[in-house]
CSV table of C-alpha atoms in Angstrom, one decimal:
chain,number,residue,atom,x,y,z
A,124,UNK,CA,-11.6,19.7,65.6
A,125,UNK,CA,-14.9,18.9,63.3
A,126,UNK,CA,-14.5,19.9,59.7
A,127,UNK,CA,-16.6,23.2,60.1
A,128,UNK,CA,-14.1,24.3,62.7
A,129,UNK,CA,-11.1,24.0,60.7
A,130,UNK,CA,-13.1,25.7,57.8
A,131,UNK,CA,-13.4,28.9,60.1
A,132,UNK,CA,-10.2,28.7,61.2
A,133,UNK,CA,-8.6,28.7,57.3
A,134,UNK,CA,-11.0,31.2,56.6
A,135,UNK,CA,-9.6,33.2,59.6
A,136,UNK,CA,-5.9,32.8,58.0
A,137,UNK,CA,-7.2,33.5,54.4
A,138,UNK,CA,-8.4,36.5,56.2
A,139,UNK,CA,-5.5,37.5,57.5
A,140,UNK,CA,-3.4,37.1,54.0
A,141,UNK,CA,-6.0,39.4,52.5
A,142,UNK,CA,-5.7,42.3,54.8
A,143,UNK,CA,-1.2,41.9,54.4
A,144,UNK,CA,-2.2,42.0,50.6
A,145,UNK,CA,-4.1,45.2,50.9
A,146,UNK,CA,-1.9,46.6,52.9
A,147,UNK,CA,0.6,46.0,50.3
A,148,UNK,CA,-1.7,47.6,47.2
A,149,UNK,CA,-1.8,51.0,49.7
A,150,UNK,CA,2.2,50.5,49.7
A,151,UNK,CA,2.3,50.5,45.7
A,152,UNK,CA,0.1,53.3,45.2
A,153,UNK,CA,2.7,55.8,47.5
A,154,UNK,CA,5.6,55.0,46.1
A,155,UNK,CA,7.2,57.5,43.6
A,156,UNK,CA,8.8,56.9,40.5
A,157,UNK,CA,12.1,55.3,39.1
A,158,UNK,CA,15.3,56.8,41.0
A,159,UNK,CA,17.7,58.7,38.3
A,160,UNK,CA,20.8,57.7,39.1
A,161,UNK,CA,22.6,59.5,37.1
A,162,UNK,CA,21.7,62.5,38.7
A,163,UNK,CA,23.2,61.5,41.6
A,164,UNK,CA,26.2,63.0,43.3
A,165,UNK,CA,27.6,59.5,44.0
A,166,UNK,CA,26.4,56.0,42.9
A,167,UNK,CA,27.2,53.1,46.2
A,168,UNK,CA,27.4,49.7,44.3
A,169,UNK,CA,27.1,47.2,47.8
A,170,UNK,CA,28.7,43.8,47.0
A,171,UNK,CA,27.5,40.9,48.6
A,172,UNK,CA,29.5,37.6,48.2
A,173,UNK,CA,26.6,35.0,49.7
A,174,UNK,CA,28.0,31.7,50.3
A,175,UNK,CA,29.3,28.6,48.6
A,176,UNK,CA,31.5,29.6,45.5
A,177,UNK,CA,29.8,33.2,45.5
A,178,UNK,CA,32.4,35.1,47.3
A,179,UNK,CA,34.9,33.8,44.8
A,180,UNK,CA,32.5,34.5,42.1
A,181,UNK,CA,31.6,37.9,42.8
A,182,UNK,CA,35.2,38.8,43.8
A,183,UNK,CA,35.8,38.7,40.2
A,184,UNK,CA,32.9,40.3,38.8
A,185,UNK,CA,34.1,43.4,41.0
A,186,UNK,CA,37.2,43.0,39.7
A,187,UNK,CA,36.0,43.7,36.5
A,188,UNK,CA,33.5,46.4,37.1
A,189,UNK,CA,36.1,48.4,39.2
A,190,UNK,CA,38.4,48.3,35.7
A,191,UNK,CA,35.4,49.3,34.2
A,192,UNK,CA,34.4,52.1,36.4
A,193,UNK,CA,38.0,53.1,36.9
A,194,UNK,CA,37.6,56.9,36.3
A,195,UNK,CA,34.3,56.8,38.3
A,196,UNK,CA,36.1,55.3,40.7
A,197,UNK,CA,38.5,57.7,41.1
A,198,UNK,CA,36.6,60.9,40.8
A,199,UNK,CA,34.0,58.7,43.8
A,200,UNK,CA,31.3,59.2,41.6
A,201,UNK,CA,30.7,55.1,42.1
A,202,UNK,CA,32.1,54.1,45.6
A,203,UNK,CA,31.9,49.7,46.2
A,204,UNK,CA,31.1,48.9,49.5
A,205,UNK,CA,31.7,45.4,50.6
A,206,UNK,CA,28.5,43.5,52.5
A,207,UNK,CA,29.6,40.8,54.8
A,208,UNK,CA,26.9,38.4,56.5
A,209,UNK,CA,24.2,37.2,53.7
A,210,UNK,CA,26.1,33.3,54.7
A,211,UNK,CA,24.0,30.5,55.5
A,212,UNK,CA,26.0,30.5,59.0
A,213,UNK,CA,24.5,33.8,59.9
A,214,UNK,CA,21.4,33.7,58.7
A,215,UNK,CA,20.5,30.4,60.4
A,216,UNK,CA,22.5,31.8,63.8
A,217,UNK,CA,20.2,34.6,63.4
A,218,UNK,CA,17.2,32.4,61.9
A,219,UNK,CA,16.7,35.1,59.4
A,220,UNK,CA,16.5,35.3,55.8
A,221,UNK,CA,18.4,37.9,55.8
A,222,UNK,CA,19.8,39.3,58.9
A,223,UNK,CA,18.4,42.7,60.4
A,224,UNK,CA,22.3,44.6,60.6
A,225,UNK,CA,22.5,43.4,56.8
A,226,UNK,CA,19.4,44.6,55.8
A,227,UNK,CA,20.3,48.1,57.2
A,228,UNK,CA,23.8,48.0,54.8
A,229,UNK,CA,21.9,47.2,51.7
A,230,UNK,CA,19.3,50.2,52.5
A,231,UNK,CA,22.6,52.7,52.3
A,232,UNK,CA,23.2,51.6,48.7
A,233,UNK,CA,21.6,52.3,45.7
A,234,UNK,CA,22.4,48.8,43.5
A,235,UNK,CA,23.5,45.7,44.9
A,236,UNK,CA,25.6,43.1,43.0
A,237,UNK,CA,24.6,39.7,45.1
A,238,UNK,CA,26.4,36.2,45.0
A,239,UNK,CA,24.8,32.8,45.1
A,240,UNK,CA,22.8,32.0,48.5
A,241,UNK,CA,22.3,28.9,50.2
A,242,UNK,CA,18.1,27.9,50.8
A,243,UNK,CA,17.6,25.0,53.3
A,244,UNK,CA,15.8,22.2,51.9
A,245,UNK,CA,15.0,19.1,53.7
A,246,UNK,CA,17.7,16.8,54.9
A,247,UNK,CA,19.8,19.9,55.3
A,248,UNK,CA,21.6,21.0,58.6
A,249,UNK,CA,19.9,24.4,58.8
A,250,UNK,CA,17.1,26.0,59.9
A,251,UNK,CA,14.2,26.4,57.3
A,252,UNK,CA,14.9,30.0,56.3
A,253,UNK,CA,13.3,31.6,53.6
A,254,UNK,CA,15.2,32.4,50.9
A,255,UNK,CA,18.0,35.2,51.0
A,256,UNK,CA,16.2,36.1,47.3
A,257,UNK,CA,12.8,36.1,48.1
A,258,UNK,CA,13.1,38.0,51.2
A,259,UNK,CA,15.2,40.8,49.7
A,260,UNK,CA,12.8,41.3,46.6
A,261,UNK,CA,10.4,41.6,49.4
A,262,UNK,CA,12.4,43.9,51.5
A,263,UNK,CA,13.4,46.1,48.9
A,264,UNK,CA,10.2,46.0,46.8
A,265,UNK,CA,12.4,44.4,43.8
A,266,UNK,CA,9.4,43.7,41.7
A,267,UNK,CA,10.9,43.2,37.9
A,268,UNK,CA,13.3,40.2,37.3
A,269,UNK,CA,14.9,41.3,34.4
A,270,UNK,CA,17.1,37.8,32.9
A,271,UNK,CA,18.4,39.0,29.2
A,272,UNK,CA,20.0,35.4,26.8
A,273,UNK,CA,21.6,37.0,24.2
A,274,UNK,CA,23.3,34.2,21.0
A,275,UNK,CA,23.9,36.7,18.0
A,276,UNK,CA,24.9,33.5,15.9
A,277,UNK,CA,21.6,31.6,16.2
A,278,UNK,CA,19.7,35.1,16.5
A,279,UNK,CA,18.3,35.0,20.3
A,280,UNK,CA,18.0,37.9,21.9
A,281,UNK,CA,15.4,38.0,24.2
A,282,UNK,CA,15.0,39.8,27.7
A,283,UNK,CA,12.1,38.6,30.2
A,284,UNK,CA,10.6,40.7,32.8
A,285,UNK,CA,9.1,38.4,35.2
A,286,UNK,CA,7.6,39.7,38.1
A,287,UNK,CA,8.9,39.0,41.3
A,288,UNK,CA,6.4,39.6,44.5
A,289,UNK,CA,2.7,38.4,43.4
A,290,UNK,CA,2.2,35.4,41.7
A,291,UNK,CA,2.6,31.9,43.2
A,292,UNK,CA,5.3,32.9,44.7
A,293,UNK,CA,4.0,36.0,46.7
A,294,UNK,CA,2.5,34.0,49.6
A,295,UNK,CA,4.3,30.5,48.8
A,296,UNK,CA,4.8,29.7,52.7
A,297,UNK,CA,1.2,30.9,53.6
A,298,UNK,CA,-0.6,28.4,52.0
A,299,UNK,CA,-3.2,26.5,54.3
A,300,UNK,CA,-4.1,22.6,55.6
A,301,UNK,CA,-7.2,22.9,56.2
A,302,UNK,CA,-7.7,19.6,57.0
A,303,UNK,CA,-5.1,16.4,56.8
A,304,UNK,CA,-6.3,15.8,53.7
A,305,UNK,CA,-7.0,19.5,52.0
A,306,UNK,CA,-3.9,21.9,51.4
A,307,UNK,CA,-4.9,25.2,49.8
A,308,UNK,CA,-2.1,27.6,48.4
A,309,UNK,CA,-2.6,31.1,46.5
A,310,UNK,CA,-2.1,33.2,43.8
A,311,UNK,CA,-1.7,36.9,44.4
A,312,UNK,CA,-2.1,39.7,41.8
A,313,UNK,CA,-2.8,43.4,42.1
A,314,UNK,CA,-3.2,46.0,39.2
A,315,UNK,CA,-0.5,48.3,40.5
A,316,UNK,CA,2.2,44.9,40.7
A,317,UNK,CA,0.8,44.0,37.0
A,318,UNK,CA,0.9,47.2,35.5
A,319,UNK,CA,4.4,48.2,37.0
A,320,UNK,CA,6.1,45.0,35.2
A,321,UNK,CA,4.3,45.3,31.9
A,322,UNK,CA,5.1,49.4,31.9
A,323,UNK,CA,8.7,48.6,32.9
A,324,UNK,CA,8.8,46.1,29.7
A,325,UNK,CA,7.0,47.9,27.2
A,326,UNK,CA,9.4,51.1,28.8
A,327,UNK,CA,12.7,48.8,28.4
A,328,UNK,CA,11.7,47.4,24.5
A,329,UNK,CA,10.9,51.7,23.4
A,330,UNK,CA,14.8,52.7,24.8
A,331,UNK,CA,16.5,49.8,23.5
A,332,UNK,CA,14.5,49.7,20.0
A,333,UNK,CA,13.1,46.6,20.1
A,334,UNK,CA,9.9,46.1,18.2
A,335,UNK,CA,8.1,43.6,19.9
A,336,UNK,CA,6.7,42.7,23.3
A,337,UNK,CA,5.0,39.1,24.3
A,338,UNK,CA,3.0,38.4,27.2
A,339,UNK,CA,3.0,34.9,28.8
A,340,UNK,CA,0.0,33.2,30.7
A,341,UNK,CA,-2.4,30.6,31.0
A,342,UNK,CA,-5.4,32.7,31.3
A,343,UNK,CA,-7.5,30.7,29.6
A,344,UNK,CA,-7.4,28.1,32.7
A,345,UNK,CA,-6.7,30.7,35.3
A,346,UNK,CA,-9.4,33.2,34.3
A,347,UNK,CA,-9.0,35.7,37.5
A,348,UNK,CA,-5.2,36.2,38.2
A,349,UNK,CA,-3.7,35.3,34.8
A,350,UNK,CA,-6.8,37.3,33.5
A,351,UNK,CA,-6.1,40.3,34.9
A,352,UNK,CA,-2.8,40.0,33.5
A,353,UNK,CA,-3.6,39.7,30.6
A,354,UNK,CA,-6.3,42.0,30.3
A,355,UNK,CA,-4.0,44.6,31.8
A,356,UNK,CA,-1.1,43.7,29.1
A,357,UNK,CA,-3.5,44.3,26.4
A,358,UNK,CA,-4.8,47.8,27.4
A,359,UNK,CA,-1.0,49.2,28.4
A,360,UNK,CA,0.2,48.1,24.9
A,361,UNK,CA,-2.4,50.8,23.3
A,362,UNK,CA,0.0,53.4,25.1
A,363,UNK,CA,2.6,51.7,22.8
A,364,UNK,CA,1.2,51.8,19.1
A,365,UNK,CA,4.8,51.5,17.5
A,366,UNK,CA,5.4,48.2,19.7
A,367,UNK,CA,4.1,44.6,18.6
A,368,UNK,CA,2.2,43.2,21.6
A,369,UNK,CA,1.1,39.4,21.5
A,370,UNK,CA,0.4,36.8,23.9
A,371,UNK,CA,1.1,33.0,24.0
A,372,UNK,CA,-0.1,30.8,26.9
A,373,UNK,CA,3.0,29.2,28.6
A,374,UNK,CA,2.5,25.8,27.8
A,375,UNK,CA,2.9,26.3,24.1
A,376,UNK,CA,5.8,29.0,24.8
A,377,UNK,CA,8.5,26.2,26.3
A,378,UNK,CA,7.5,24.5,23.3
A,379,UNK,CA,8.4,27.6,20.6
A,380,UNK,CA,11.6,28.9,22.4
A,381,UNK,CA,12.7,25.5,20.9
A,382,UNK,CA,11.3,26.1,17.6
A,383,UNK,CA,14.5,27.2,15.5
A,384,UNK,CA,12.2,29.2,13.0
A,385,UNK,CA,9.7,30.9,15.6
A,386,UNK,CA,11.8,31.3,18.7
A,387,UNK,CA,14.0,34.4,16.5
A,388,UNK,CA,10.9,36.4,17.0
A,389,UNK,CA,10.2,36.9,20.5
A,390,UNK,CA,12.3,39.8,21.6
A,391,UNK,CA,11.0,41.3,25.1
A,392,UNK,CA,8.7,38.9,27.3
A,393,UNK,CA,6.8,40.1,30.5
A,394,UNK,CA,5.4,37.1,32.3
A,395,UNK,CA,3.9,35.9,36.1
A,396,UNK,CA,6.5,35.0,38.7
A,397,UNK,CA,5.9,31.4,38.2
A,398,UNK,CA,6.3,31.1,34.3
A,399,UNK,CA,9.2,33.6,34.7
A,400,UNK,CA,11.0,31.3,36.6
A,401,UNK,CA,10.4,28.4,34.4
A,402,UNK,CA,10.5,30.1,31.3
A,403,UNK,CA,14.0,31.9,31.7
A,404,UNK,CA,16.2,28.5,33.4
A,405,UNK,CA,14.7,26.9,30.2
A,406,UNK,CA,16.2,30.1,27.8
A,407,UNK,CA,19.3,29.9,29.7
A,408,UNK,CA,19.8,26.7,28.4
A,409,UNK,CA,20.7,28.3,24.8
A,410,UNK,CA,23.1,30.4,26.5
A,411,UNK,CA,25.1,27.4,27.5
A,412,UNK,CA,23.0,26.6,31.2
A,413,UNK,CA,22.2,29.0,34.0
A,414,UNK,CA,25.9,29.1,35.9
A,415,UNK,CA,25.8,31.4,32.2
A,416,UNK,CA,23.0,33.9,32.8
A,417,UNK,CA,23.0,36.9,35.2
A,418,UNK,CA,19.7,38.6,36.0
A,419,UNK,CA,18.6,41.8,37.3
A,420,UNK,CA,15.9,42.0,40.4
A,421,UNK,CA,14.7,45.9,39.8
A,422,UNK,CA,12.6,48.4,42.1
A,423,UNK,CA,12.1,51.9,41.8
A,424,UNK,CA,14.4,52.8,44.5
A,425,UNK,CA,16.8,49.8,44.7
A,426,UNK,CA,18.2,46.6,42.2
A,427,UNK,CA,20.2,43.7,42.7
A,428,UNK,CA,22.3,42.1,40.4
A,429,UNK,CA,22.9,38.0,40.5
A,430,UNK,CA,23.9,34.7,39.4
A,431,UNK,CA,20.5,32.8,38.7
A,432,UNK,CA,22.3,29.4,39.7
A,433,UNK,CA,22.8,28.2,43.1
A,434,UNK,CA,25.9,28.1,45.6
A,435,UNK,CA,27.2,25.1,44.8
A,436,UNK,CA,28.6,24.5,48.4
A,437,UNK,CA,30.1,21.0,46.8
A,438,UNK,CA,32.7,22.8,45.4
A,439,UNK,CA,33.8,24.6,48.2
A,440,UNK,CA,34.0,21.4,50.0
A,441,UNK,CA,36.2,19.7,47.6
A,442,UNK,CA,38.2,22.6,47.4
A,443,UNK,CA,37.4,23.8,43.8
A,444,UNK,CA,35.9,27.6,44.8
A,445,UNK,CA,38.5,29.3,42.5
A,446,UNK,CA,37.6,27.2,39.9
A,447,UNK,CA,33.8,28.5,39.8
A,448,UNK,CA,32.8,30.2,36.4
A,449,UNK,CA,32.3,33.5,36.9
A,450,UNK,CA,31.0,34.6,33.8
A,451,UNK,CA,27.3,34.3,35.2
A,452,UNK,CA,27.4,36.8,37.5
A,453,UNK,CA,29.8,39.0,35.1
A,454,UNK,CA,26.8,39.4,32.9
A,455,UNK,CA,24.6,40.5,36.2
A,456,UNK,CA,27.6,43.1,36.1
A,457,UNK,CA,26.9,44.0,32.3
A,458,UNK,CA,23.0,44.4,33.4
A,459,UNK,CA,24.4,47.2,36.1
A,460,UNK,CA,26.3,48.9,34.3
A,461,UNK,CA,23.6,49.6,31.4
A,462,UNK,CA,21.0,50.1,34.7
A,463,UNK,CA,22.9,53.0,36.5
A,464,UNK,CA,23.5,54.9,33.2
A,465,UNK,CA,26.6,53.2,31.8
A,466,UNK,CA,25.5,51.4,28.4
A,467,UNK,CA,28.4,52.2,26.7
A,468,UNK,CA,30.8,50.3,28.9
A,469,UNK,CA,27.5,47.6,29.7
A,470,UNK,CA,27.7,46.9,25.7
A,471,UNK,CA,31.6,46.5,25.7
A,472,UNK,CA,31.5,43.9,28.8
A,473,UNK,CA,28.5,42.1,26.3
A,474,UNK,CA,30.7,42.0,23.7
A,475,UNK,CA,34.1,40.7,25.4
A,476,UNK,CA,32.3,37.8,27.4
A,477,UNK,CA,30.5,37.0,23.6
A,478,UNK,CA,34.3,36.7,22.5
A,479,UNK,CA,35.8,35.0,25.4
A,480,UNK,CA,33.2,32.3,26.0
A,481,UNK,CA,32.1,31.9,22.4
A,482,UNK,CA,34.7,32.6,19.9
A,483,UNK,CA,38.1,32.6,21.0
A,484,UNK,CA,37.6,30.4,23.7
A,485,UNK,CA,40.9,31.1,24.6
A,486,UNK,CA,41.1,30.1,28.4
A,487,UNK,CA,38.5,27.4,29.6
A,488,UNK,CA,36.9,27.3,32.7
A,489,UNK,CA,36.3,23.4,33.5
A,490,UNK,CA,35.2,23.7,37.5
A,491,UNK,CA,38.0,22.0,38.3
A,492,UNK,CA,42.4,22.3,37.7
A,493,UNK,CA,41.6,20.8,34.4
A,494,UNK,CA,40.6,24.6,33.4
A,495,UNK,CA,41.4,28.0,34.3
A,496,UNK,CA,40.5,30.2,37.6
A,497,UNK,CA,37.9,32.4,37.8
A,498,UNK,CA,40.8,35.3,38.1
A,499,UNK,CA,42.1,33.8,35.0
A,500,UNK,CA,39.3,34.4,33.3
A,501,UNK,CA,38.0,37.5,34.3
A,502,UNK,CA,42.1,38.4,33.5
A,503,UNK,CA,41.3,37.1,30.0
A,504,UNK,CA,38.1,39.0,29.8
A,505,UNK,CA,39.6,42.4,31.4
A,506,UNK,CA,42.6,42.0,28.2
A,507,UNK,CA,39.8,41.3,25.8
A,508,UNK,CA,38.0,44.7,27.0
A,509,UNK,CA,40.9,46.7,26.7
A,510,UNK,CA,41.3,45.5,22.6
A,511,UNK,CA,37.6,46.6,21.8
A,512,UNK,CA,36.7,50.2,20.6
């Protein structure tokens, strides 16, 4: 094929992409507004363990909410329904990302709490799947991230909104070769998926009080897409006169959330899917490393709760499952509770892990018999609740 063949032909693909994409804007603009959940007659939290060490995981972390929610739970007002078949096993049987039959469970429930998944790589035994993630913020139009690091000693309390469908990462597997030496890949953004994320930020910083709201980008360099970002950021925070909106370009922003003076003023931060992702492992880092952080994947008609580390399948292959820290997806827990109208009990769960993995320290998990279960901890944690006021 000459070179002006396989230019038609990527332009036929590019083609393509666009019309999905439009397709996609028509979606945004028919879709209603945030569901109310306390206004429900019954709140259905599905549970999805995943694979590796996240069944053990997210055993506990249900553990936990269910002593939490145990009135709720008894007058049905929250029923838990358990999700099997979001394993690797299945999914590559079924050479899905997630299979159909599952997909049709989580539809029935309103919030999801979701163990670690496994995603193929090279060298791996599996099919190449997309990601169980990516595919269910697709699915279930979870377009806001939501990853909160919270160290009251050293001051940090930040909460990013990263957006989780455009970006980079929107059409990540699309990309196109057009020749053997020319590979092409895209950047998606839409004003409805911007202005969604940055309302749902400036929206979360007015309820919780906070007083300031950062925008990440590199629009200088990536004048269209991070542009319109940006440009849309600025013109939403007019609707927010008692909010502080200012921008930083993410380069320069890995650098300050190291800066022990500067990084105790950043308090919410909306940002692209890419510099999201980058942004918030790096945060995590204060909290002690990602197996520490939960997150929060939020629609207008469904979330999902999660772990933002992986599955760890070498643990379950040595044996050491139950020794898995839970506390990760604990926190994802916390970020339910507050998100289906408990904040109360969402602030108490915040404050006992604070204790029990900060300072009292009283059982250590290690990974391995050198430390405690995850039942032993999520024991010490439940004991630690139950002093608070």
């Amino acid at each position: 094929m000459i070179a002006t063949e396989k230019i038609e032909a990527a332009k036929e693909k590019f083609g393509q992409l666009l019309e999905e994409q439009l397709r996609r804007v028509e979606e945004m603009k028919a879709q209603g507004d945030f569901i109310d959940y306390q206004s429900l007659d019954q709140i259905i939290i599905g549970v999805c363990g995943g694979d590796g060490i996240g069944p053990a995981i997210t055993a506990q972390a249900q553990r936990v909410l269910e002593y939490l929610l145990k009135e709720e739970v008894k007058t049905n007002k929250v029923v838990f329904r358990t999700i099997d078949g979001l394993t690797i096993e299945r999914r590559a049987a079924e050479n899905a990302a997630i299979p159909p039959a599952v997909v049709e469970e989580l539809k029935k429930c309103h919030v999801i709490l979701k163990g670690p998944t496994t995603t193929p790589r090279k060298g791996d035994p599996w099919p190449n799947v997309e990601s169980a993630n990516v595919a269910m913020r697709k699915e279930l139009d979870l377009f806001a991230n939501v990853r909160p690091v919270r160290i009251p000693e050293q001051g940090i309390d930040w909460t990013f909104y990263r957006e989780n469908t455009e970006g980079a990462y929107a059409v990540g597997s699309q990309g196109i070769h057009v020749t053997e030496d020319l590979g092409v890949d895209f950047t998606v953004v839409t004003s409805q998926g911007t202005e969604r994320i940055i309302k749902a930020a400036f929206e979360f910083a007015k309820a919780n009080g906070k007083t300031r709201v950062t925008a990440v980008t590199k629009a200088n360099i990536i004048k269209t897409t991070d542009g319109k970002f940006l440009d849309t950021f600025r013109e939403i925070a007019k609707e927010y006169p008692d909010i502080t909106a200012d921008d930083w370009y993410i380069d320069i922003m890995t650098a300050k959330l190291i800066d022990e003076k500067r990084r105790k003023d950043f308090q919410v931060v909306v940002l692209p899917n890419l510099y999201g992702d980058i942004i918030t492992d790096e945060a995590a880092e204060f909290q002690g490393g990602v197996g520490t952080a939960g997150s929060a994947n939020i629609g207008k008609r469904y979330a999902m709760f999660e772990a933002i580390h992986g599955s760890a399948p070498r643990m379950v292959q040595e044996g050491r499952d139950q020794y898995a820290d839970p506390s990760s997806i604990i926190r994802a827990g916390a970020m339910l509770l507050g998100h289906i109208g408990y904040p109360e009990k969402a602030d108490k769960l915040y404050r006992a892990l604070d204790i029990c993995t900060t300072t009292e320290k009283k059982v250590v998990i290690t990974g391995r018999d050198t430390g405690a279960t995850g039942a032993e901890f999520a024991d010490y944690l439940m004991k630690t609740i139950e002093k608070l006021k």
